[in-house]
Coordinates of C-alpha atoms in Angstrom, one line a residue:
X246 CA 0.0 0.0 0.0
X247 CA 3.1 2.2 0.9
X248 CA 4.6 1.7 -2.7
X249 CA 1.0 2.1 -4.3
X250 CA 0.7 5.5 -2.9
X251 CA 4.8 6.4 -3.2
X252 CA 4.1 5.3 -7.0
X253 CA 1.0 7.4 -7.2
X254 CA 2.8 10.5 -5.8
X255 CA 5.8 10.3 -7.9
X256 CA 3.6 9.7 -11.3
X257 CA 1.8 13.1 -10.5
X258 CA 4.7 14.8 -9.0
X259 CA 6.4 14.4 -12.7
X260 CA 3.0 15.0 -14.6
X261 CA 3.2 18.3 -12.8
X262 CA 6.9 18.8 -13.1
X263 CA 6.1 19.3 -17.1
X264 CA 2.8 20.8 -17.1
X265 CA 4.9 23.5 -15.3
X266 CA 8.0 23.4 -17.5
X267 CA 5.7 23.5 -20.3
X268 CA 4.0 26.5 -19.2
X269 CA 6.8 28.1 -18.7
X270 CA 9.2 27.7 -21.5
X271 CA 6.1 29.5 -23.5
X272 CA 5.9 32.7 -20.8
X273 CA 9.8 32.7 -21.0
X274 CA 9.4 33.1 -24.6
X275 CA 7.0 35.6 -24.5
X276 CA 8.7 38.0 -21.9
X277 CA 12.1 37.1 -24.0
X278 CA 10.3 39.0 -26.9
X279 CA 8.9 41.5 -25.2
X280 CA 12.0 42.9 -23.3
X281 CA 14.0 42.2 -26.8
X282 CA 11.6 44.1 -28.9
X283 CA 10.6 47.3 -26.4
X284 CA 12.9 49.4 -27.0
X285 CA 12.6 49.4 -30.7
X286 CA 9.0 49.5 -30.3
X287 CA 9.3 52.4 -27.4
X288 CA 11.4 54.1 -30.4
X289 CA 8.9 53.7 -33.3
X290 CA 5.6 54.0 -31.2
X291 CA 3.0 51.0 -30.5
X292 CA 0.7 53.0 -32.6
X293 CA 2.9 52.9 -35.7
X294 CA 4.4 49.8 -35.1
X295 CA 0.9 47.9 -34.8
X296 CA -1.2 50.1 -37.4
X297 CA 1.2 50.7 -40.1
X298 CA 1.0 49.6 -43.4
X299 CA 4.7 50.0 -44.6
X300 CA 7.2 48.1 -43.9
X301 CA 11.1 49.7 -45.0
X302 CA 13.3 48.5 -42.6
X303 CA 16.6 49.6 -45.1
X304 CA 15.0 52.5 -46.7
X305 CA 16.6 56.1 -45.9
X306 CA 14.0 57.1 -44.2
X307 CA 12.8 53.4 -42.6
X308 CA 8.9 52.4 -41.8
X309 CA 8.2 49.7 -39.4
X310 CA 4.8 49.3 -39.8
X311 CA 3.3 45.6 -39.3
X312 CA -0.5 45.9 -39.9
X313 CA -0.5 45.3 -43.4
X314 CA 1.3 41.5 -42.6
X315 CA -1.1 40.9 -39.6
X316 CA -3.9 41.1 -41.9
X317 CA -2.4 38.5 -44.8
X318 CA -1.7 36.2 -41.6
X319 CA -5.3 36.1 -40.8
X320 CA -6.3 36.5 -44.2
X321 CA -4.2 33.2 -44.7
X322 CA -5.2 31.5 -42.4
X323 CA -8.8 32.1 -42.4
X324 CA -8.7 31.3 -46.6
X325 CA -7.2 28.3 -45.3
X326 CA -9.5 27.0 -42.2
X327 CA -13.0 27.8 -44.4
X328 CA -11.1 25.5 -47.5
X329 CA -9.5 22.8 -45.9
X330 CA -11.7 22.1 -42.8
X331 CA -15.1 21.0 -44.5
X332 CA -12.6 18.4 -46.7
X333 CA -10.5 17.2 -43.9
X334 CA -13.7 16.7 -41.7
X335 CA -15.7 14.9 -44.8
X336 CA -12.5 12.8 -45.7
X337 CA -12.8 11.5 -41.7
X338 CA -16.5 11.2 -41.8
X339 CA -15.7 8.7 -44.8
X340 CA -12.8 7.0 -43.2
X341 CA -14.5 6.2 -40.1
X342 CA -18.1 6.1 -41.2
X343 CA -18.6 5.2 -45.2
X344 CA -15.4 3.6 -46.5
X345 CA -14.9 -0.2 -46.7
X346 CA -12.0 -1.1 -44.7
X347 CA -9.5 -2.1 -47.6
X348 CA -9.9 1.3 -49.0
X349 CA -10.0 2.7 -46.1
X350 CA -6.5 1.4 -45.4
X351 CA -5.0 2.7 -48.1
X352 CA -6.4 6.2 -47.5
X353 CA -5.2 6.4 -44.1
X354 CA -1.3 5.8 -44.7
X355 CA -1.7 8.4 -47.6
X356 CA -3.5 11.1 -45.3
X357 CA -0.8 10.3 -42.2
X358 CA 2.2 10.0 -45.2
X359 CA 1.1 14.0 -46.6
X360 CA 1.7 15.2 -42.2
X361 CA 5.5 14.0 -42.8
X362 CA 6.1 16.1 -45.8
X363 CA 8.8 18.8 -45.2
X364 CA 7.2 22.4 -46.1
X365 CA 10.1 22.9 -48.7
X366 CA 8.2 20.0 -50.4
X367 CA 4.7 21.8 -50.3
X368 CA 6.5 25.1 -51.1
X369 CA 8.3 23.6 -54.4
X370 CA 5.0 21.9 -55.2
X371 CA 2.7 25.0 -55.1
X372 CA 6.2 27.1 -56.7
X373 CA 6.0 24.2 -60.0
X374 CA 2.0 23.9 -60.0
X375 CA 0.1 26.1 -58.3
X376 CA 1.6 29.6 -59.2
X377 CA 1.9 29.3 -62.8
X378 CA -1.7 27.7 -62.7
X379 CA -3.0 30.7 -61.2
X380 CA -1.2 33.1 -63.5
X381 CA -2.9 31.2 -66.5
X382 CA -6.7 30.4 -65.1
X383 CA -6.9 34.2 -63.7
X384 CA -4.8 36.0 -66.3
X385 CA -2.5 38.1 -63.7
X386 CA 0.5 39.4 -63.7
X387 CA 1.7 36.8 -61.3
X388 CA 0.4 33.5 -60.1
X389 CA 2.7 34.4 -56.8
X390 CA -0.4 35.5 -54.4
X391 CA -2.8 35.5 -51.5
X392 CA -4.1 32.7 -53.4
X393 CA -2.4 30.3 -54.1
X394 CA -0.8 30.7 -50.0
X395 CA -4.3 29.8 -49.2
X396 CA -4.5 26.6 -51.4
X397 CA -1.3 25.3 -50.1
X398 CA -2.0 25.8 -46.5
X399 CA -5.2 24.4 -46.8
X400 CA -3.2 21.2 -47.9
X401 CA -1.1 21.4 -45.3
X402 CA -3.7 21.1 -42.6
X403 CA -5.5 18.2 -44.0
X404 CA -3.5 15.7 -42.3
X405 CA -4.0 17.5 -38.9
X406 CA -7.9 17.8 -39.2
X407 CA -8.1 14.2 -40.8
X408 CA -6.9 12.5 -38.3
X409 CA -7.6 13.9 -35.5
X410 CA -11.5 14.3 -36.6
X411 CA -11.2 10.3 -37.0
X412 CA -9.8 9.3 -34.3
X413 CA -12.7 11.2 -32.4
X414 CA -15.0 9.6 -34.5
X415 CA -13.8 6.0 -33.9
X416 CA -13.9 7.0 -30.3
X417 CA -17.9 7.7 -30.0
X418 CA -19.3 4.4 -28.5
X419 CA -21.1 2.3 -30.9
X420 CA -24.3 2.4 -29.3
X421 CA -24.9 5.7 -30.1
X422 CA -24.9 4.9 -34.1
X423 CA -27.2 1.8 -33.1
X424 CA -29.5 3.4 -30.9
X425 CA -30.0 6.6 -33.9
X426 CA -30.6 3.8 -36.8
X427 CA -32.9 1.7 -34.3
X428 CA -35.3 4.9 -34.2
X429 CA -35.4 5.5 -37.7
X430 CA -32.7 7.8 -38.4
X431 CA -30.8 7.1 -42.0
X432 CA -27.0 6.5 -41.9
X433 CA -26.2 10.1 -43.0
X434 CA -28.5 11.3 -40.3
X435 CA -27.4 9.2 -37.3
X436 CA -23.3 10.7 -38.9
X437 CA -24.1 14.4 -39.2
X438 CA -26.7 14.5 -36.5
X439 CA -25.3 11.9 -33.7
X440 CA -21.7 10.7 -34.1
X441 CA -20.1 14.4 -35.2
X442 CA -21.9 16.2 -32.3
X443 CA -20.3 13.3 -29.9
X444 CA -17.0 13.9 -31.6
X445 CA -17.2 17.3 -31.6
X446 CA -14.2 18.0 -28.9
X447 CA -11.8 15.9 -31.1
X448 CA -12.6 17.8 -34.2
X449 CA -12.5 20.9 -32.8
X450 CA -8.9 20.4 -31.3
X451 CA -8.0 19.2 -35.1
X452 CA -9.3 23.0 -36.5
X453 CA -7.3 24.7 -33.5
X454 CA -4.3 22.4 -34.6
X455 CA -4.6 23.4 -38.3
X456 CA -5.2 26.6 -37.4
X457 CA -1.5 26.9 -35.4
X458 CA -0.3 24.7 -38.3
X459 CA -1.4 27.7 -41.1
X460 CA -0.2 30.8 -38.7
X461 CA 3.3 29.5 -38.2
X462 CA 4.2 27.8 -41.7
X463 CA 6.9 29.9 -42.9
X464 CA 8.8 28.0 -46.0
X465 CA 5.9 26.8 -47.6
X466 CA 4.2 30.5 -48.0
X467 CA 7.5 32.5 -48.8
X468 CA 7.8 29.9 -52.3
X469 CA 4.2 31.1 -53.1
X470 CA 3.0 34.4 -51.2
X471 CA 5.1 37.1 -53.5
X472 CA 7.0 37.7 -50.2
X473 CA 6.0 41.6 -50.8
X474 CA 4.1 43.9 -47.9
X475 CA 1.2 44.6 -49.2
X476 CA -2.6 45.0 -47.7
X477 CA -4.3 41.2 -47.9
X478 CA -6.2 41.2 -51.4
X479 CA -6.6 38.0 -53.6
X480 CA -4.5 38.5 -56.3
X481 CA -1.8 40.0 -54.9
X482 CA 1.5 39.4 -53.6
X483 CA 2.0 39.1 -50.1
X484 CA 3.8 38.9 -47.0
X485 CA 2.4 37.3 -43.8
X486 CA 4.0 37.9 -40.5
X487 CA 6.1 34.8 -40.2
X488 CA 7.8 35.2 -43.3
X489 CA 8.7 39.3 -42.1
X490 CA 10.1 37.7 -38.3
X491 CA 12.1 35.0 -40.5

């Protein structure tokens, strides 16, 4: 009994040991960049700083504005979340739900084989494919935009929302999918209606995932944004915050 609860204290002493060295590794990085970037921004102004539009560090007369990459990071990101979520969710719904389990293993290794692609990969594919496609289809001066960042992020988080969205999925007892199609409800029904709404905690941690995934990619977006500061618009080149701290 003595062991038992010597074993029991240990196990949660270490649990909390990194639960607190997690925690605060992220404040010590946080209060690192703000003591490292005060007095510069004491110097510019927070006003400036946060709700400028130009950005000319090396110019004669520099501009330190950061608004204008703020906005293509949420632009970005947002592009990518309303694209790739509804097909990463639907892609789980049919793994766990619809697809017969041959095909479905041969999806799955393909979904989990796209999450171990370097970004340089994603950026040389969207660099080869996607930007010259979108300078052809839409007729611009440059297939290097908002754009075709969006597509390729919304790639990127597939493998995030796919799998996690599954794996909730799987985890919803079975008798809720039996008790829905004993009353009457249709397979589609008893999916959208039962099994996602019991799932909805897993597939909501896979948006928040692909959501961090899409704010902090750096190498995939420089290959395919333009890497100029400009306001968020479609067809333009851009430069989202990441890529200006890299």
């Amino acid at each position: 009994m003595i062991m038992k609860n010597a074993s029991e204290l240990i196990a949660r002493s270490a649990f909390l040991a990194g639960a607190v060295i997690s925690v605060a590794s992220v404040l010590m990085i946080a209060l690192y960049m703000l003591i490292a970037g005060l007095p510069a921004i004491s110097e510019i102004g927070p006003l400036k700083f946060l709700l400028g539009t130009v950005w000319k560090p090396t110019a004669s007369e520099p501009a330190f504005g950061i608004l204008a990459m703020m906005l293509t990071t949420l632009a970005a990101t947002l592009g990518a979340i309303l694209l790739g979520v509804p097909i990463g969710l639907l892609t789980a719904v049919f793994l766990a739900e619809l697809a017969p389990s041959r095909l479905a293993s041969l999806i799955r290794p393909a979904v989990e084989l796209l999450a171990g692609i370097p970004s340089v990969i994603y950026g040389f594919f969207g660099l080869q494919l996607i930007v010259p496609l979108a300078q052809h289809i839409f007729n611009i001066p440059s297939g290097a935009t908002l754009f075709s960042a969006i597509l390729i992020l919304a790639v990127m988080i597939l493998p995030t929302i796919i799998s996690t969205a599954e794996t909730g999925l799987r985890a919803v007892p079975a008798v809720y999918r039996e008790a829905s199609l004993a009353i009457g409800a249709t397979r589609i029904e008893t999916i959208f209606k039962v099994m996602l709404p019991a799932a909805r905690s897993a597939v909501l941690s896979g948006v928040i995932l692909g959501v961090g995934r899409a704010i902090g990619e750096t190498m995939a977006v420089i290959m395919v944004a333009g890497n100029v500061v400009n306001l968020p618009a479609l067809f333009k080149s851009v430069r989202p915050m990441t890529v200006g701290i890299a």
